[in-house]
Coordinates of C-alpha atoms in Angstrom, one line a residue:
M14 CA 76.2 -28.5 -13.3
A15 CA 74.8 -26.2 -10.6
H16 CA 76.8 -23.3 -12.0
A17 CA 75.5 -24.0 -15.6
H18 CA 71.9 -24.2 -14.3
Q19 CA 72.3 -20.9 -12.4
H20 CA 73.7 -19.3 -15.6
H21 CA 70.7 -20.5 -17.5
D22 CA 68.3 -19.0 -15.0
D23 CA 70.1 -15.7 -15.1
H24 CA 69.9 -15.7 -18.8
A25 CA 66.2 -16.3 -18.8
C26 CA 65.6 -13.6 -16.3
I27 CA 67.6 -11.2 -18.4
E28 CA 65.5 -12.1 -21.4
D29 CA 62.3 -11.6 -19.5
S30 CA 63.6 -8.2 -18.3
L31 CA 64.5 -7.2 -21.8
A32 CA 61.1 -8.2 -23.0
D33 CA 59.5 -6.1 -20.3
L34 CA 61.7 -3.2 -21.3
A35 CA 60.8 -3.6 -24.9
L36 CA 57.1 -3.5 -24.0
L37 CA 57.6 -0.5 -21.8
D38 CA 59.5 1.2 -24.6
A39 CA 56.6 0.5 -27.0
L40 CA 54.0 1.9 -24.6
T41 CA 56.0 4.9 -23.5
A42 CA 57.4 5.9 -26.9
P43 CA 56.7 9.4 -28.1
A44 CA 54.7 8.0 -31.0
L45 CA 52.5 4.9 -31.5
P46 CA 54.0 2.1 -33.6
S47 CA 52.7 2.1 -37.1
A48 CA 51.4 -0.9 -38.9
A49 CA 54.7 -1.3 -40.7
D50 CA 56.6 -1.2 -37.4
L51 CA 54.4 -3.9 -36.1
G52 CA 55.1 -6.1 -39.1
L53 CA 58.8 -5.4 -39.0
S54 CA 59.6 -7.9 -36.2
L55 CA 57.6 -10.6 -38.0
N56 CA 59.5 -10.1 -41.2
L57 CA 62.8 -10.1 -39.5
S58 CA 62.0 -13.2 -37.6
A59 CA 61.1 -14.9 -40.8
G60 CA 64.4 -13.9 -42.4
Q61 CA 62.8 -11.7 -45.0
G62 CA 64.4 -8.3 -45.8
A63 CA 66.8 -8.4 -42.9
S64 CA 69.3 -6.3 -44.8
Q65 CA 66.7 -3.7 -45.8
K66 CA 66.1 -0.7 -43.6
P67 CA 62.4 -0.1 -43.4
K68 CA 61.2 3.5 -43.8
K69 CA 59.4 4.5 -40.6
Q70 CA 56.0 6.1 -41.3
Q71 CA 55.0 9.2 -39.5
A72 CA 53.0 8.4 -36.4
Y73 CA 50.6 10.4 -34.2
K74 CA 52.0 11.7 -31.0
R75 CA 50.0 10.7 -28.0
R76 CA 48.9 13.5 -25.7
D77 CA 49.5 11.5 -22.5
A78 CA 52.7 9.8 -23.4
D79 CA 54.5 11.5 -20.4
L80 CA 52.0 10.0 -18.0
D81 CA 52.4 6.4 -19.1
P82 CA 55.2 5.4 -16.7
L83 CA 53.1 6.7 -13.8
L84 CA 50.0 5.0 -14.9
L85 CA 51.8 1.7 -15.5
A86 CA 53.4 1.9 -12.1
A87 CA 50.1 2.5 -10.5
A88 CA 48.5 -0.4 -12.4
A89 CA 51.4 -2.7 -11.5
S90 CA 51.2 -1.8 -7.8
Y91 CA 47.5 -2.5 -7.9
G92 CA 48.3 -6.1 -8.7
H93 CA 45.4 -6.7 -11.1
V94 CA 45.0 -4.8 -14.3
T95 CA 41.4 -4.7 -15.5
R96 CA 39.7 -3.0 -18.5
N97 CA 38.9 -0.1 -16.2
H98 CA 42.5 0.9 -16.2
Y99 CA 42.3 1.5 -20.0
A100 CA 39.5 4.0 -19.4
H101 CA 42.2 6.3 -17.9
D102 CA 43.3 7.0 -21.5
F103 CA 46.3 4.7 -21.8
F104 CA 45.6 5.0 -25.5
P105 CA 44.0 7.9 -27.4
A106 CA 40.3 7.8 -28.1
V107 CA 39.6 5.0 -25.6
G108 CA 36.9 7.0 -24.0
D109 CA 35.5 8.3 -27.3
P110 CA 32.7 6.0 -28.4
R111 CA 32.8 7.6 -31.8
S112 CA 36.0 5.8 -32.6
E113 CA 35.4 2.2 -33.8
G114 CA 37.7 -0.2 -32.1
A115 CA 38.8 2.4 -29.6
Y116 CA 39.7 -0.3 -27.1
D117 CA 42.1 -1.9 -29.5
W118 CA 44.9 0.7 -30.1
T119 CA 46.1 -1.2 -33.2
K120 CA 42.9 -0.2 -35.0
W121 CA 42.9 3.4 -33.9
Q122 CA 43.3 6.1 -36.6
P123 CA 43.9 9.7 -35.8
E124 CA 41.2 12.1 -36.6
D125 CA 41.7 14.5 -39.5
P126 CA 42.0 18.0 -38.0
A127 CA 40.4 19.5 -41.1
A128 CA 37.3 17.3 -40.8
R129 CA 37.0 17.9 -37.1
Q130 CA 33.8 19.7 -36.2
E131 CA 33.7 22.3 -33.5
R132 CA 32.2 20.6 -30.5
R133 CA 29.3 22.4 -28.9
P134 CA 30.1 23.7 -25.3
R135 CA 28.3 22.0 -22.5
L136 CA 25.3 23.9 -21.3
K137 CA 25.6 25.2 -17.9
Y138 CA 22.7 24.7 -15.4
V139 CA 21.2 28.0 -14.5
S140 CA 18.7 27.9 -11.6
R141 CA 15.5 29.8 -12.2
Q142 CA 14.7 29.8 -8.5
G143 CA 15.3 33.1 -6.8
P144 CA 16.7 33.5 -3.3
R145 CA 14.5 33.2 -0.3
S146 CA 14.4 37.0 0.0
Q147 CA 12.5 37.2 -3.3
K148 CA 10.0 34.6 -2.0
V149 CA 9.4 36.7 1.1
K150 CA 9.0 39.8 -0.9
Q151 CA 6.4 38.1 -3.1
E152 CA 4.5 36.9 0.0
E153 CA 4.5 40.4 1.5
K154 CA 3.4 41.8 -1.8
E155 CA 0.5 39.4 -1.9
N156 CA -0.4 40.2 1.7
G157 CA -0.5 43.9 0.8
T158 CA 2.7 44.9 2.7
A159 CA 5.7 46.6 1.2
A160 CA 9.1 44.8 1.2
A161 CA 12.6 46.2 0.9
V162 CA 14.3 45.7 -2.4
E163 CA 17.3 43.5 -2.1
P164 CA 20.6 44.8 -3.6
S165 CA 21.0 41.7 -5.7
Q166 CA 17.5 42.2 -7.2
A167 CA 18.1 45.8 -7.8
A168 CA 21.2 44.9 -9.8
G169 CA 19.2 42.6 -11.9
K170 CA 21.0 39.4 -10.7
T171 CA 17.9 37.6 -9.8
P172 CA 16.0 36.0 -12.7
A173 CA 12.4 37.0 -13.0
P174 CA 10.0 34.2 -12.0
P175 CA 8.3 32.5 -15.0
T176 CA 5.0 33.8 -16.0
K177 CA 2.0 31.5 -15.4
P178 CA -0.8 31.0 -18.0
P179 CA -3.9 32.9 -17.1
V180 CA -6.7 30.9 -15.4
P181 CA -10.3 31.6 -16.5
P182 CA -12.2 33.3 -13.7
V183 CA -14.6 31.3 -11.5
T184 CA -18.2 32.1 -11.5
S185 CA -19.2 32.9 -7.9
A186 CA -22.5 33.9 -6.3
V187 CA -20.7 35.8 -3.6
P188 CA -21.0 39.6 -4.0
A189 CA -17.6 41.2 -4.7
S190 CA -18.0 43.4 -1.6
L191 CA -18.1 40.4 0.6
L192 CA -15.1 38.6 -0.8
P193 CA -11.9 38.6 1.3
P194 CA -8.7 40.4 0.2
S195 CA -7.2 37.3 -1.4
A196 CA -10.3 36.6 -3.4
E197 CA -8.5 37.6 -6.6
L198 CA -6.9 34.2 -6.4
E199 CA -8.5 32.2 -9.2
V200 CA -8.9 28.4 -9.2
K201 CA -10.2 26.2 -11.9
C202 CA -11.3 22.5 -11.7
M203 CA -9.6 20.8 -14.6
A204 CA -11.1 17.3 -14.1
R205 CA -13.4 15.3 -12.0
T206 CA -14.0 11.6 -11.7
R207 CA -15.7 9.0 -9.4
V208 CA -13.4 6.9 -7.2
P209 CA -14.7 4.0 -5.2
T210 CA -13.2 3.9 -1.7
P211 CA -13.6 1.6 1.4
H212 CA -16.0 4.3 2.8
G213 CA -18.1 4.7 -0.4
P214 CA -17.8 6.5 -3.7
V215 CA -16.1 9.9 -3.8
F216 CA -15.6 12.5 -6.6
L217 CA -12.0 13.5 -7.0
H218 CA -11.5 17.0 -8.3
L219 CA -8.2 18.3 -9.6
Y220 CA -7.6 22.1 -9.5
H221 CA -5.2 24.5 -11.1
N222 CA -4.7 28.0 -9.7
S223 CA -3.2 31.3 -10.5
R224 CA -0.7 31.4 -7.6
D225 CA 1.4 28.2 -7.9
N226 CA 2.0 25.3 -10.3
K227 CA 0.8 22.7 -7.9
E228 CA -2.2 20.4 -8.6
H229 CA -4.4 20.7 -5.5
L230 CA -7.3 18.3 -5.0
A231 CA -10.8 18.2 -3.6
I232 CA -12.3 14.8 -2.4
V233 CA -16.0 15.4 -2.5
V234 CA -18.2 13.0 -0.6
D235 CA -21.8 13.4 -2.1
P236 CA -23.1 10.0 -3.2
A237 CA -26.6 11.4 -3.4
Q238 CA -25.6 12.7 -6.9
L239 CA -25.4 9.1 -8.1
Q240 CA -29.0 8.4 -7.1
E241 CA -30.9 9.9 -10.0
D242 CA -34.2 8.3 -9.1
T243 CA -34.2 9.7 -5.5
P244 CA -35.3 13.3 -4.9
Q245 CA -32.4 15.5 -3.7
L246 CA -32.9 16.9 -0.2
A247 CA -29.8 19.0 -0.3
P248 CA -28.0 20.9 -3.1
P249 CA -25.3 18.8 -4.8
I250 CA -21.7 19.7 -4.1
R251 CA -20.4 20.6 -7.6
S252 CA -17.6 22.6 -9.0
R253 CA -18.8 25.8 -10.7
S254 CA -15.7 26.2 -12.8
L255 CA -15.9 22.6 -14.0
D256 CA -19.6 23.0 -15.1
A257 CA -19.0 26.4 -16.7
V258 CA -18.8 26.7 -20.5
W259 CA -15.1 26.7 -21.4
S260 CA -15.5 27.5 -25.1
E261 CA -18.2 28.1 -27.7
T262 CA -17.0 25.0 -29.7
E263 CA -17.0 22.5 -26.8
T264 CA -19.2 19.5 -27.2
D265 CA -21.0 17.3 -24.6
A266 CA -18.3 14.7 -25.1
D267 CA -15.7 17.3 -24.1
R268 CA -17.6 18.2 -21.0
I269 CA -18.2 14.6 -20.0
T270 CA -14.6 13.7 -20.6
R271 CA -13.4 16.3 -18.1
G272 CA -16.1 15.2 -15.6
A273 CA -18.9 17.7 -16.2
Y274 CA -21.7 15.2 -16.1
V275 CA -24.6 14.3 -13.8
G276 CA -25.6 11.0 -12.4
R277 CA -23.5 7.9 -12.7
L278 CA -21.3 7.8 -15.8
S279 CA -21.5 4.5 -17.8
H280 CA -21.8 3.3 -21.4
K281 CA -25.5 3.6 -21.0
S282 CA -25.6 6.9 -19.2
Q283 CA -23.8 10.0 -20.5
K284 CA -25.5 13.2 -19.5
A285 CA -23.5 16.4 -19.5
S286 CA -24.1 18.9 -16.7
R287 CA -25.3 22.5 -17.2
P288 CA -23.6 25.6 -15.9
A289 CA -24.5 26.6 -12.3
E290 CA -26.5 29.7 -13.5
Q291 CA -28.6 27.5 -15.7
R292 CA -29.8 25.0 -13.1
V293 CA -32.0 25.2 -10.0
D294 CA -30.6 23.3 -7.0
P295 CA -33.0 22.2 -4.2
P296 CA -32.5 24.2 -1.0
S297 CA -31.1 22.4 2.0
L298 CA -33.5 21.4 4.7
D299 CA -33.0 22.9 8.1
T300 CA -32.9 19.4 9.6
I301 CA -29.9 18.4 7.5
P302 CA -26.5 19.2 9.1
S303 CA -24.1 21.5 7.3
P304 CA -21.5 19.7 5.1
L305 CA -18.5 18.4 7.0
I306 CA -15.2 19.6 5.5
R307 CA -11.5 18.9 6.2
I308 CA -8.4 20.8 5.1
H309 CA -5.6 18.3 4.7
S310 CA -2.0 19.0 3.8
E311 CA -0.1 16.5 1.7
C312 CA 2.1 14.1 3.7
F313 CA 4.0 11.6 1.5
T314 CA 5.7 9.8 4.4
G315 CA 2.6 9.3 6.4
E316 CA 0.1 8.6 3.6
T317 CA 2.2 6.5 1.2
I318 CA 4.8 4.6 3.2
G319 CA 3.0 4.6 6.5
S320 CA 5.5 6.5 8.5
M321 CA 5.0 6.3 12.3
R322 CA 6.4 9.8 12.8
C323 CA 2.9 11.2 12.2
D324 CA -0.7 10.2 11.9
C325 CA -1.5 12.1 8.7
G326 CA -2.5 9.0 6.7
E327 CA -4.8 7.9 9.4
Q328 CA -6.3 11.4 9.7
L329 CA -7.0 11.5 6.0
D330 CA -8.7 8.1 6.1
E331 CA -10.7 9.1 9.3
A332 CA -11.8 12.4 7.7
I333 CA -13.3 10.6 4.6
R334 CA -14.9 8.0 6.9
Q335 CA -16.5 10.6 9.1
I336 CA -17.8 12.7 6.2
A337 CA -19.3 9.5 4.6
Q338 CA -21.2 8.5 7.7
P339 CA -25.0 8.3 6.9
I340 CA -27.1 11.1 8.4
T341 CA -30.5 10.4 10.1
I342 CA -33.0 13.2 9.8
P343 CA -36.8 13.5 10.3
S344 CA -38.8 12.6 7.2
P345 CA -39.9 15.7 5.3
S346 CA -43.3 14.2 4.7
D347 CA -43.8 12.8 8.2
P348 CA -41.7 14.4 10.9
S349 CA -42.5 11.6 13.3
Q350 CA -40.6 9.2 11.1
S351 CA -36.9 9.3 10.5
I352 CA -35.0 8.7 7.3
T353 CA -31.3 8.2 6.5
I354 CA -29.5 10.1 3.8
P355 CA -25.9 9.8 2.6
G356 CA -23.2 11.9 4.3
R357 CA -21.9 14.9 2.4
G358 CA -18.8 17.1 2.6
A359 CA -15.3 17.4 1.2
V360 CA -11.7 17.0 2.0
V361 CA -9.5 19.8 0.4
Y362 CA -6.1 18.2 -0.2
L363 CA -3.4 20.9 -0.4
R364 CA 0.0 20.1 -1.9
Q365 CA 2.0 21.7 0.9
E366 CA 4.2 18.9 2.2
G367 CA 5.8 19.3 5.7
R368 CA 4.0 22.4 6.9
G369 CA 4.7 24.0 3.5
I370 CA 8.5 23.5 3.5
G371 CA 8.5 20.7 0.9
L372 CA 9.5 17.1 1.0
L373 CA 13.3 17.8 0.6
S374 CA 13.4 20.1 3.6
K375 CA 11.0 17.8 5.5
I376 CA 13.4 14.9 5.1
R377 CA 16.3 17.0 6.3
A378 CA 14.2 18.2 9.3
Y379 CA 13.6 14.5 10.2
N380 CA 17.4 14.2 10.5
L381 CA 17.5 17.2 12.8
Q382 CA 14.7 15.7 14.9
D383 CA 16.7 12.6 15.3
L384 CA 19.5 14.8 16.7
G385 CA 17.1 16.0 19.4
H386 CA 15.4 19.1 17.9
D387 CA 11.6 19.5 17.7
T388 CA 9.7 20.2 14.5
V389 CA 9.6 23.9 14.9
T390 CA 13.3 24.2 15.8
A391 CA 14.2 22.0 12.8
N392 CA 12.2 24.1 10.4
L393 CA 13.8 27.3 11.7
M394 CA 17.3 25.8 11.5
L395 CA 16.7 25.1 7.8
G396 CA 15.7 28.7 7.1
H397 CA 12.0 28.2 7.1
K398 CA 9.2 29.5 9.2
A399 CA 7.7 27.3 11.9
D400 CA 4.6 26.8 9.7
E401 CA 4.5 28.0 6.1
R402 CA 1.1 26.5 5.2
G403 CA -1.5 28.8 3.7
Y404 CA -5.2 28.4 3.2
A405 CA -6.1 30.9 0.5
I406 CA -6.2 28.2 -2.1
A407 CA -8.4 26.1 0.1
G408 CA -10.8 28.9 0.6
A409 CA -11.0 29.5 -3.2
I410 CA -11.7 25.8 -3.8
L411 CA -14.4 25.8 -1.2
R412 CA -16.0 28.8 -2.8
D413 CA -15.8 27.0 -6.2
L414 CA -17.7 24.1 -4.7
G415 CA -20.3 26.3 -3.1
L416 CA -19.3 25.3 0.4
G417 CA -19.6 28.0 3.1
S418 CA -19.6 30.9 0.8
D419 CA -23.1 31.2 -0.7
G420 CA -24.6 32.9 2.3
L421 CA -27.2 30.2 2.8
E422 CA -25.4 27.2 4.3
G423 CA -22.3 27.1 6.4
V424 CA -19.9 24.3 6.9
R425 CA -18.7 22.2 9.8
L426 CA -14.9 22.1 10.0
L427 CA -13.2 18.9 11.1
T428 CA -10.0 20.1 12.9
N429 CA -8.2 20.5 16.2
N430 CA -6.5 23.6 15.1
P431 CA -8.2 26.9 15.9
D432 CA -5.7 28.8 13.7
K433 CA -7.0 26.9 10.7
M434 CA -10.5 27.9 11.5
K435 CA -9.6 31.5 11.7
A436 CA -7.7 31.3 8.5
L437 CA -10.7 30.0 6.6
E438 CA -13.0 32.5 8.1
A439 CA -10.6 35.2 6.9
E440 CA -11.1 33.8 3.4
G441 CA -14.8 34.3 3.7
I442 CA -15.8 30.8 4.6
R443 CA -18.7 30.6 7.0
I444 CA -18.0 28.0 9.7
V445 CA -20.9 27.0 11.9
E446 CA -19.2 24.3 14.0
R447 CA -15.8 22.9 14.7
V448 CA -15.7 19.1 14.9
P449 CA -12.7 17.5 16.7
M450 CA -10.5 15.2 14.7
V451 CA -9.9 12.1 16.8
P452 CA -8.1 9.4 14.8
R453 CA -8.9 5.8 15.7
S454 CA -5.4 5.2 17.2
W455 CA -6.1 8.0 19.7
Q456 CA -9.4 6.5 20.6
R457 CA -7.9 3.0 21.1
Q458 CA -5.1 4.4 23.2
Q459 CA -7.5 6.3 25.4
H460 CA -9.8 3.3 25.6
A461 CA -6.9 1.0 26.7
K462 CA -5.7 3.6 29.2
L463 CA -9.1 3.9 30.9
G464 CA -9.8 0.2 30.7
G465 CA -13.4 0.5 29.5
D466 CA -15.8 2.3 27.3
M467 CA -15.6 6.1 27.1
V468 CA -18.7 8.1 27.3
G469 CA -19.4 10.0 24.1
V470 CA -16.5 8.4 22.2
H471 CA -17.2 5.5 19.8
V472 CA -14.3 3.2 19.1
H473 CA -14.5 2.4 15.4
D474 CA -13.5 -1.1 14.3
G475 CA -14.1 -3.6 11.5
E476 CA -17.5 -4.6 12.8
D477 CA -18.8 -1.2 11.8
E478 CA -17.9 -1.8 8.2
K479 CA -19.5 -5.2 8.2
E480 CA -22.7 -3.8 9.6
R481 CA -22.7 -1.3 6.7
G482 CA -22.2 -4.0 4.2

């Protein structure tokens, strides 16, 4: 009995092996089985037409038939065959979504070569950004110095930079002889709107320029413009390019939509502004301090996600807070009495992330800093200068706003960087005072270190905001 049982097991094992070989033969055959071949075994098993020899139809040869044993062996060794194995082209057109039923090879039909359309070649990505040598050459050209021609550029291998649309010139009251060398840079305020902030309302200006494709901003703090019933004691801080006439066919609605309006815009008040040359602004009193301005460079990590690697976000907030502080001056009608007027000034927000190297290089520089390098060394290792920031666009924006360039009123610059002060003066901006930038975190650290109140330094806290209402 044991011998008969063993013989039965061997017979079953042989049948299983033969079945596996039959499946392997079907999968690795030079041609796919046709529909007639698939029905042949069913007819034979039913005893129909056993003596008739079917005529084998012509089948389509698979292009990967020679690889099937290798693929099957790899799938078998994996231990678990999933649908992802069939994506490796076990059957033709599996990866072609145009073939209906592609994942069922019994429904696949070969494509007629005569009806096959020529497939379009894949487009190659061609970078339009030239090498760094071209950028340096452009900078030297703008600065008035000659640069050597690179061999690759001489051979015409470097694509020409895309041309930028011309920007309408900005009306300026500064004589051409007094303008700095970079005054040919043109800026245009494209839009302006009122934005409420924790420190009071501000006017956000968006600028385009003729040098780059970035959208630089100006955050103007001048809430006196919203007080139409109160006499103006200082000239309003307004964009001359925004208030200019852009076309002969523009309407008041067009001007108001882009922000060229006066007063507070509402459904009851819509008054378009007039061009700078058609209005008479009140002169600034000698008792009113010059506008306080701040040049701030974009910092996504510090301003948006609150990175503790820098205090850029806090400096931006502190700049708006200091500019918005009310100003106490003697009353024009009675000098023995004092009055309070709203603060005035602007923050020019330049889109030059990471000292001008961009966000991508800045993130890479952070990794180098984690390895022990300082900021300057990290920038140099990435092929950049220690500081690639420029202030020509900031100077042009300040001139457009009439800040520090009209020859009548200078500006106070909120900064700890003397180089920034020199750069703005080189752009023709008249700076009458440098105001230190002391963020609140610095004040609190120094206050805690000394263990008491510091003379001449006020530690700002939430109670100040409550007192202001």
